[in-house]
Short mmCIF file of N, CA and C in Angstrom, two decimals:
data_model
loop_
_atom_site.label_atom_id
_atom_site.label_comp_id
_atom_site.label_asym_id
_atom_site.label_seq_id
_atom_site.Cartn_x
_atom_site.Cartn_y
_atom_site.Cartn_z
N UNK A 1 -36.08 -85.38 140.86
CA UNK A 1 -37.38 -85.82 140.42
C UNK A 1 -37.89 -86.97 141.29
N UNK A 2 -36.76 -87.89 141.53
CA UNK A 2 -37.40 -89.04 142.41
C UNK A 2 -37.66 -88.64 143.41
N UNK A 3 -37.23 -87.20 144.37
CA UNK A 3 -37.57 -86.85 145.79
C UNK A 3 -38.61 -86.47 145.43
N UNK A 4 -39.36 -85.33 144.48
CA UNK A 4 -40.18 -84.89 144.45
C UNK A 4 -41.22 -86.15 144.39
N UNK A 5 -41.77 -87.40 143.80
CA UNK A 5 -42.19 -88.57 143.43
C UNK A 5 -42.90 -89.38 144.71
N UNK A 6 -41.51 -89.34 145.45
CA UNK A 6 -41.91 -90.18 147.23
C UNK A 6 -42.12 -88.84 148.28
N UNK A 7 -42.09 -87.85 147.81
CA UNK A 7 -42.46 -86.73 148.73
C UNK A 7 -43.95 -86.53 148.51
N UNK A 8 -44.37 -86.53 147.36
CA UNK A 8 -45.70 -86.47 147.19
C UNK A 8 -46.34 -87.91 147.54
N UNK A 9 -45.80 -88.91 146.93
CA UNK A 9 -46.49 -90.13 147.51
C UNK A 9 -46.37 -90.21 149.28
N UNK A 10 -45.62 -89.56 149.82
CA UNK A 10 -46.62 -89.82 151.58
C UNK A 10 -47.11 -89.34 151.88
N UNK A 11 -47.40 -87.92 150.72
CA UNK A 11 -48.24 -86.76 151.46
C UNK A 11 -49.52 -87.75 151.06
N UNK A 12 -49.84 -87.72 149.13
CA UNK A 12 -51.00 -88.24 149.18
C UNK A 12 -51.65 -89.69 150.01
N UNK A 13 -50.58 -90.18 150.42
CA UNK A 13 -50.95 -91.70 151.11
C UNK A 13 -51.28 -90.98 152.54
N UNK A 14 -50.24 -90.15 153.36
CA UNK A 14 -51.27 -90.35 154.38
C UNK A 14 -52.45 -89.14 154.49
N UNK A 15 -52.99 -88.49 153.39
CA UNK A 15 -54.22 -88.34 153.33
C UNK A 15 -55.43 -88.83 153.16
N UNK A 16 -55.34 -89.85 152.21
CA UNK A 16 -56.02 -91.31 152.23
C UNK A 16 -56.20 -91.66 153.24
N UNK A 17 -55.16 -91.79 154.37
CA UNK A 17 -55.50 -92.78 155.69
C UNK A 17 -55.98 -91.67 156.52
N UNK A 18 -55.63 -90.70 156.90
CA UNK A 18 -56.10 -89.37 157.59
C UNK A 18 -58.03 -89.39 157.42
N UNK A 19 -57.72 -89.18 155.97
CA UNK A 19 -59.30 -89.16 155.76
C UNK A 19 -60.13 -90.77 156.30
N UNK A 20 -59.74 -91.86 156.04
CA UNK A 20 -60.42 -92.99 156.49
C UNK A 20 -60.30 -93.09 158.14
N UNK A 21 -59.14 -92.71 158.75
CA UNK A 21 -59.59 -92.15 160.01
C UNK A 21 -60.39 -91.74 160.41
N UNK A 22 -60.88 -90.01 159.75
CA UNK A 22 -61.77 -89.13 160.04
C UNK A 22 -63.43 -89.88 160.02
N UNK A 23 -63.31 -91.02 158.92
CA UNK A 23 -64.25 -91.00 158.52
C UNK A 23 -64.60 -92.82 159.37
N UNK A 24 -63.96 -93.40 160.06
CA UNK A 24 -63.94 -94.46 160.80
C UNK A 24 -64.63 -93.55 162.37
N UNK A 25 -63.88 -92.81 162.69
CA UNK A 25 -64.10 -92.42 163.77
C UNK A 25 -63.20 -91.12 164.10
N UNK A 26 -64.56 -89.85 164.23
CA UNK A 26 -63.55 -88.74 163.93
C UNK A 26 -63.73 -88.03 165.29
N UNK A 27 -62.17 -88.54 165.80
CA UNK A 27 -61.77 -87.70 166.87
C UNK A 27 -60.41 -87.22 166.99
N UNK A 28 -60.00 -86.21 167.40
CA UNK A 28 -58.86 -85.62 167.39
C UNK A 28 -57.85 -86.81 168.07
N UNK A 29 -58.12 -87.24 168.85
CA UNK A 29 -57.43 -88.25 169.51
C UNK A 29 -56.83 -89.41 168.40
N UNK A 30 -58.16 -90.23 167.88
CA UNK A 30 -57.66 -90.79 166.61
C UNK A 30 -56.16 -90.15 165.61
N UNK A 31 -57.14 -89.08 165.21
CA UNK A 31 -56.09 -88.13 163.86
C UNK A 31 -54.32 -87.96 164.34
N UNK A 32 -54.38 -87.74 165.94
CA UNK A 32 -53.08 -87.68 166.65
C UNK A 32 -52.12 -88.89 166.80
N UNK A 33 -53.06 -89.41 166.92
CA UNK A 33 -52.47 -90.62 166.82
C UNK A 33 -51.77 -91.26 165.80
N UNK A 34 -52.46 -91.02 164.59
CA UNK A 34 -52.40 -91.68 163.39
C UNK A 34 -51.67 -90.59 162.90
N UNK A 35 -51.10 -89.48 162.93
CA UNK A 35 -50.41 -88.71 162.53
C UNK A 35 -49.02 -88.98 163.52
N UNK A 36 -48.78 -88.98 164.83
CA UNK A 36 -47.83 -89.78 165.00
C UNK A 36 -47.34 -91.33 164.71
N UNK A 37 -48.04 -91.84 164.35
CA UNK A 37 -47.87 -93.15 163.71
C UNK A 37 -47.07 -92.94 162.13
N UNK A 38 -47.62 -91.75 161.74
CA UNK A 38 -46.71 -92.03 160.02
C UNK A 38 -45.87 -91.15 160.43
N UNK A 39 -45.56 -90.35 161.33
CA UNK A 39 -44.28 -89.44 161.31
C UNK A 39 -42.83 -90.49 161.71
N UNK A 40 -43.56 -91.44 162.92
CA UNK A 40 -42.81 -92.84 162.96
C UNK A 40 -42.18 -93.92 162.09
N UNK A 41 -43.43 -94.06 161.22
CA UNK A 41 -43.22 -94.81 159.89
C UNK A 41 -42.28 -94.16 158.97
N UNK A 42 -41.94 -93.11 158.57
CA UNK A 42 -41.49 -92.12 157.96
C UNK A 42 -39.92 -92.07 158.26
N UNK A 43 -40.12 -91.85 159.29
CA UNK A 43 -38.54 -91.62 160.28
C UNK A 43 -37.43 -93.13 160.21
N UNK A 44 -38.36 -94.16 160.74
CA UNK A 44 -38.47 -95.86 160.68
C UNK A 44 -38.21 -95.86 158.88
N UNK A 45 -38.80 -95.95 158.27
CA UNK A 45 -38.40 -95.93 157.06
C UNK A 45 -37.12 -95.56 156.37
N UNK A 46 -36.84 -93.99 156.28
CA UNK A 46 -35.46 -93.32 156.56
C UNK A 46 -34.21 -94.45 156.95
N UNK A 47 -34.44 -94.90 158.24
CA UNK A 47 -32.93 -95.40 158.75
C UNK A 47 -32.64 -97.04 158.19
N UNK A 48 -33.74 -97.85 158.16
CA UNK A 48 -33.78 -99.20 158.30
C UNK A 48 -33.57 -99.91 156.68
N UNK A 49 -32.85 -100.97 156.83
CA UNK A 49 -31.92 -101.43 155.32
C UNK A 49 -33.43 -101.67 154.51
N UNK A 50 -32.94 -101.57 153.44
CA UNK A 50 -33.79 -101.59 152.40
C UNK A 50 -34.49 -103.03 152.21
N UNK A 51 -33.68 -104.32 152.93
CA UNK A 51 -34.21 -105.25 152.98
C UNK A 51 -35.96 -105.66 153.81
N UNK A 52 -35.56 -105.28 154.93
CA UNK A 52 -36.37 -104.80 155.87
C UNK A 52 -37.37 -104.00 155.31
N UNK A 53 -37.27 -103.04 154.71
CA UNK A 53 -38.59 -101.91 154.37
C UNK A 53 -39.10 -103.31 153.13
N UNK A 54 -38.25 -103.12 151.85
CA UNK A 54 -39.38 -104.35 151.02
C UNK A 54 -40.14 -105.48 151.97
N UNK A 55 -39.14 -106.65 152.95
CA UNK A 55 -40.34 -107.09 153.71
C UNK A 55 -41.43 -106.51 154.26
N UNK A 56 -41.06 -105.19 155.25
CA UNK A 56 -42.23 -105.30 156.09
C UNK A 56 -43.67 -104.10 154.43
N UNK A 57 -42.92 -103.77 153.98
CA UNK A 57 -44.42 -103.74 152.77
C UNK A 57 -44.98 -105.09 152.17
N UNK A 58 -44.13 -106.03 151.67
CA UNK A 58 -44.47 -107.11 151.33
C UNK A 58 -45.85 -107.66 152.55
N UNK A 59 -45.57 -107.94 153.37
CA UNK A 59 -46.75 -108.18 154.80
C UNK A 59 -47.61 -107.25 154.82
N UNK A 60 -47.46 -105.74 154.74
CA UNK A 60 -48.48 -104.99 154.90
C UNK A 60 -49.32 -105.05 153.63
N UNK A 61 -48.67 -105.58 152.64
CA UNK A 61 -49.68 -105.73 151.34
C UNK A 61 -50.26 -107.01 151.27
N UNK A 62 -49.78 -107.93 152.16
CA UNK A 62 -50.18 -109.25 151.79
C UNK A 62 -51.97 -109.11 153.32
N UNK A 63 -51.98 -108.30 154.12
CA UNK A 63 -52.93 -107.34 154.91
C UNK A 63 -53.53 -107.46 154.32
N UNK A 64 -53.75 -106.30 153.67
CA UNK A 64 -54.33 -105.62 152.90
C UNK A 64 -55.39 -105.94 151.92
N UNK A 65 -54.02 -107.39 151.27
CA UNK A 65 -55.07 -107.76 150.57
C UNK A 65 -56.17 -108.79 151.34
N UNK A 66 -55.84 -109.49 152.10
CA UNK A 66 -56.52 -109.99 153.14
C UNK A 66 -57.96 -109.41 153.53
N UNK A 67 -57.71 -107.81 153.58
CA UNK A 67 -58.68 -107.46 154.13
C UNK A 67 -60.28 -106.85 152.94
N UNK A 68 -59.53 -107.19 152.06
CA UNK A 68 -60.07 -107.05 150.34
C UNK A 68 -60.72 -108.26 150.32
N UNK A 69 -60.39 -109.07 150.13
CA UNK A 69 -60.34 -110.34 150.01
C UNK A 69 -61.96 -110.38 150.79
N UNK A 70 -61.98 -110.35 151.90
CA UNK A 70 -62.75 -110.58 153.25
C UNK A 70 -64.14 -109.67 152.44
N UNK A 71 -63.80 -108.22 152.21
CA UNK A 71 -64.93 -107.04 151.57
C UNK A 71 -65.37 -107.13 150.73
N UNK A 72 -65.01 -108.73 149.41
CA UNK A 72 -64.90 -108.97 148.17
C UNK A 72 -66.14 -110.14 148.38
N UNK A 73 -65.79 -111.65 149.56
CA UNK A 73 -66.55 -112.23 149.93
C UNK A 73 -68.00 -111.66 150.59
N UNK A 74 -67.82 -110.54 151.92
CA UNK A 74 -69.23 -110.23 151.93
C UNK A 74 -69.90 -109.48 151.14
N UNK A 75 -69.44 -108.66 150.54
CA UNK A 75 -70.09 -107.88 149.54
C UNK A 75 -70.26 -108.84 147.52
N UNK A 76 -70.13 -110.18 147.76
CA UNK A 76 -70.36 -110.61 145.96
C UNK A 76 -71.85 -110.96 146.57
N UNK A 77 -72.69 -111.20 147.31
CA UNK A 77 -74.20 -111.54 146.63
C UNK A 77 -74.28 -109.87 146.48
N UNK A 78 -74.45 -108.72 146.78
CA UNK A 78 -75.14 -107.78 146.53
C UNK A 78 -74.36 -107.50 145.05
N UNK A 79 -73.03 -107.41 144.41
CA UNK A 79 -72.27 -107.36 143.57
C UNK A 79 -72.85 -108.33 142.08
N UNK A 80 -73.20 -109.32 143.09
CA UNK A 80 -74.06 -110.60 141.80
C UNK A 80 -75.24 -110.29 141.26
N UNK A 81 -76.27 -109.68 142.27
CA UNK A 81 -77.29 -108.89 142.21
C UNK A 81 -77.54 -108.09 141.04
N UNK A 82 -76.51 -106.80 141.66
CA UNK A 82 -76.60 -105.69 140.87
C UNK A 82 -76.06 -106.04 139.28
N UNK A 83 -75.37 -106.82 138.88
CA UNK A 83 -74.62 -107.50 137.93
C UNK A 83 -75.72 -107.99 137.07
N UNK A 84 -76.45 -108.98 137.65
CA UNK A 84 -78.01 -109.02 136.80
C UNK A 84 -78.59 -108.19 136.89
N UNK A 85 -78.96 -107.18 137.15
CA UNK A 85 -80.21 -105.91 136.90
C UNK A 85 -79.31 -105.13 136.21
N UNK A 86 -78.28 -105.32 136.11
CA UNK A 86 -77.16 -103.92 134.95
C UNK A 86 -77.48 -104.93 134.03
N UNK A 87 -77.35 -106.15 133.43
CA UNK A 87 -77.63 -107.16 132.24
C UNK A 87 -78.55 -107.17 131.86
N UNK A 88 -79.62 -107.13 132.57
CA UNK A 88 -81.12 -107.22 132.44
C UNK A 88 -81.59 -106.13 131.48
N UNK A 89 -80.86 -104.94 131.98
CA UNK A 89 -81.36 -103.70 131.72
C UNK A 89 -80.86 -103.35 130.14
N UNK A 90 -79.39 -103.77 129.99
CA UNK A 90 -78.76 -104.21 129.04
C UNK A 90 -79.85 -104.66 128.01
N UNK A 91 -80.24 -105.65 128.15
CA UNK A 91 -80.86 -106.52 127.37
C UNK A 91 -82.19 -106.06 126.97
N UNK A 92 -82.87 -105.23 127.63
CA UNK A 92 -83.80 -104.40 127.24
C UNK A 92 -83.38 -103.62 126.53
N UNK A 93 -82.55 -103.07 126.65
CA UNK A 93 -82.57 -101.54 125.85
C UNK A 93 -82.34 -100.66 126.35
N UNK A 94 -82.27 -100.28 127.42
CA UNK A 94 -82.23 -99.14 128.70
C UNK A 94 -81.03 -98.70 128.80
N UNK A 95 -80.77 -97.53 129.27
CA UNK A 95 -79.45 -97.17 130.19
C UNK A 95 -79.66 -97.74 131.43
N UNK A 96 -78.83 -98.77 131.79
CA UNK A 96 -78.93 -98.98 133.23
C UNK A 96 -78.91 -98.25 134.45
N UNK A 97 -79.53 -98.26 135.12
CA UNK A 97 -80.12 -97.26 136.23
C UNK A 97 -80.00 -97.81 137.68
N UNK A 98 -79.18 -97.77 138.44
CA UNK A 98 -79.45 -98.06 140.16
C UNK A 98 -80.36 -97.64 140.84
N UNK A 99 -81.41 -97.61 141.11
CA UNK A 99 -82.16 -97.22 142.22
C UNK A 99 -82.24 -98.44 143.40
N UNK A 100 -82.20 -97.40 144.59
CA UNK A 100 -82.02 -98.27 146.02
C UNK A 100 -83.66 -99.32 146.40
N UNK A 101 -84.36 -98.62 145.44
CA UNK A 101 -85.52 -99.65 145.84
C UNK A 101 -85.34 -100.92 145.36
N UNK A 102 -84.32 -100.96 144.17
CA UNK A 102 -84.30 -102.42 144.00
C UNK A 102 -83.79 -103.34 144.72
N UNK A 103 -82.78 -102.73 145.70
CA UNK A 103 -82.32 -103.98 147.44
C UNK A 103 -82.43 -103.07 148.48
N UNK A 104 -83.83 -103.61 148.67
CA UNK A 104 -84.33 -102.40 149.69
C UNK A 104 -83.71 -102.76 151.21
N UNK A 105 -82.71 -104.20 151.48
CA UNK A 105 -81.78 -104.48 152.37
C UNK A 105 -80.73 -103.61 152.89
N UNK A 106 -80.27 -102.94 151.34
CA UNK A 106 -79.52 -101.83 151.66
C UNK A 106 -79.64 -100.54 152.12
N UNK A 107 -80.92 -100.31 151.01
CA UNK A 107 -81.23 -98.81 150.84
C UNK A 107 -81.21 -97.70 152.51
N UNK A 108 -81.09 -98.05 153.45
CA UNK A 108 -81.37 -97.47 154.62
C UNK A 108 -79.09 -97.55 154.65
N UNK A 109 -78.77 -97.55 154.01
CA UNK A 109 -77.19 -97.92 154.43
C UNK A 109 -76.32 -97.03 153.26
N UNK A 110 -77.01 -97.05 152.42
CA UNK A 110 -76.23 -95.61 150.78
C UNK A 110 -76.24 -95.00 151.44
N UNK A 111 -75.23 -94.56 151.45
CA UNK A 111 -74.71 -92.75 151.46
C UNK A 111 -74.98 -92.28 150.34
N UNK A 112 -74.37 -93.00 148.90
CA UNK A 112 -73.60 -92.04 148.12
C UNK A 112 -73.82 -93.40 147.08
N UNK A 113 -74.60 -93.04 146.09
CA UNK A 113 -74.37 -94.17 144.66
C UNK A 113 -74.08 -93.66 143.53
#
């Protein structure tokens, strides 16, 4: 059961990154890359003491969050924003509703709301 558990967790993890690849910059070159990179990680993982693997995740999470952190700071005025017009709307009576005309800063930048 536990193989089955971490067998599926690298499939679904490096589809996650596969896809943010694709979607950073989609070139075969990239995807090759980054698909030899986790076959590495994978292999690297396998041999190296267990001490070693908890550090080097410990750092890659302490990344990570770093890089959250960073997406958390530029993105709270639009977050603060939207936070009052969901309250606002609240407070009327309404189902709260997003439309892009209300930060028309963005609206040229949604994909997908």
């Amino acid at each position: 059961m536990i193989w089955l558990f971490a067998f599926s967790s690298i499939i679904g993890n490096y589809y996650y990154g596969e896809t943010n690849v694709r979607y950073i910059r989609d070139s075969k070159l990239g995807v090759f890359v980054y698909r030899l990179a986790v076959a590495a990680m994978v292999m690297v993982g396998a041999v190296v003491s267990l001490d070693f693997a908890w550090s080097f995740a410990d750092i890659t999470m302490a990344l990570l969050t770093l890089c959250n952190l960073a997406a958390i700071v530029l993105l709270s005025r639009q977050a603060v924003f939207l936070l009052k017009d969901y309250r606002q709307q609240k407070k009327e009576g309404k189902n709260p509703v997003f439309t892009k005309d209300k930060m028309p800063e963005i609206a040229d930048k949604l994909e997908a709301w």
